[in-house]
Amino acid sequence: MTDAAPPRHKRSGLFAPIGLFLIALGAWSVWWFVLADQVGQRLDARIEALRAAGWEVAWSGRSTTGWPFRVQVEAENVRITAPSGHALAAPDLAAEANAWNPDKWVLVAGDGLVLTRAGKGDVAVGGRIIRASVSGLTQTWPNIAVELADATFTAHRDAEVFPISRAERIEAYLRPHLAPAGSPGVENSVDVLFRLIDAEGRPGGPVEGMARNGRLTLQIEAVVEDADRLQGADAAGVFSAWTRAGGRFTTVRGEVSAGDSRATLSSDALSARPDGRLEGTLSLKAQRPMAAIAGLAGSRDGAVDRAGAAGASAASTVEGGEDVDIAVVFRDGRTFLGPFALAPAPKLF
């Protein structure tokens, strides 16, 4: 009696998974190319809208890559110029999103940036990390984050020097205002947060003077009311229209440290004059403020009123004590500490 031959397995079963994989890969590839085309079309439409509003947008080359799991748009020699004359340029700029979640984009400037300040010249911006992310594009206000690590700032020849020379980190965030549902004005307000960590001032400048050759760290957050007015950029910038419409920063809170001096700051509301200078009162609970004020008095920067800073320093010495409550007032385009004018008020545009 002979043994029965073992059953032969059909090889057709091996091809079914391969076939399904190829079908899925083909469908996904079609989706990726459709998505890449839509990204390109929307980018072109946005650029044309900016140009129609008076912006200048230029680049020397653009490509879309990243198949199969990412969509990455790369552009070379990018330059974006606002109607105000402010501009941002990058030798290489890349924007990337996951193909399965194109609602979140990350932009990276791997070779640094050049910032042009209208009337002040160019500043080269370098850093280990220079990137931004944008998400929630279907919301009224998207979530935006900007991050620079080990940042350096170098003014070009004949350009006005930049306030700081370097910083360990610079961060800025924007998101829709978080408030209880039904609160008035919520849909037209955004929360903003800015962090400047371990910044070094330029030689002889006010930051170096305040920090007494130490470092400046600042964190400030606020609610921007009537943020829907931040549009229609003209020669003065988007803040110009917002200011004319009565826009305000409210619930301003923050902390600052400069050398051995520390302070917490707050303000119920700050606004801006027609020329862009801030107006309002900023309350500070300061620790050892005299060192920072005296450093301002010794600053060689022409923007600082050395006589005013010296007077404020002397007044602080007379008051004595390590802890003191201070009111910094922005009015008439100047920054006042009591009766002493220290410097021009911060300028939004």
PDB file of C-alpha atoms in Angstrom, residues 10 49 56 80 82 182 209 221 253 273 278 306 322 328 344:
ATOM      1  CA  LYS A  10      -2.714  26.763  -4.308  1.00  0.00           C
ATOM      2  CA  ALA A  49      -4.474  87.617  -3.038  1.00  0.00           C
ATOM      3  CA  GLU A  56       5.362  91.452  -3.124  1.00  0.00           C
ATOM      4  CA  ILE A  80       7.960  88.511   1.018  1.00  0.00           C
ATOM      5  CA  ALA A  82       4.628  93.934   3.040  1.00  0.00           C
ATOM      6  CA  GLY A 182     -21.229  83.242  25.135  1.00  0.00           C
ATOM      7  CA  GLY A 209      22.446  98.432  30.308  1.00  0.00           C
ATOM      8  CA  GLU A 221       0.705  87.437  27.333  1.00  0.00           C
ATOM      9  CA  ARG A 253       0.304  89.806  32.229  1.00  0.00           C
ATOM     10  CA  ARG A 273      -1.760 106.109  19.205  1.00  0.00           C
ATOM     11  CA  LEU A 278       1.621 102.325  22.897  1.00  0.00           C
ATOM     12  CA  ARG A 306      19.821 109.251  30.076  1.00  0.00           C
ATOM     13  CA  GLU A 322      14.358  95.909  47.553  1.00  0.00           C
ATOM     14  CA  VAL A 328       5.215 102.629  33.832  1.00  0.00           C
ATOM     15  CA  PRO A 344      10.100 106.388  23.294  1.00  0.00           C
TER      16      PRO A 344
END
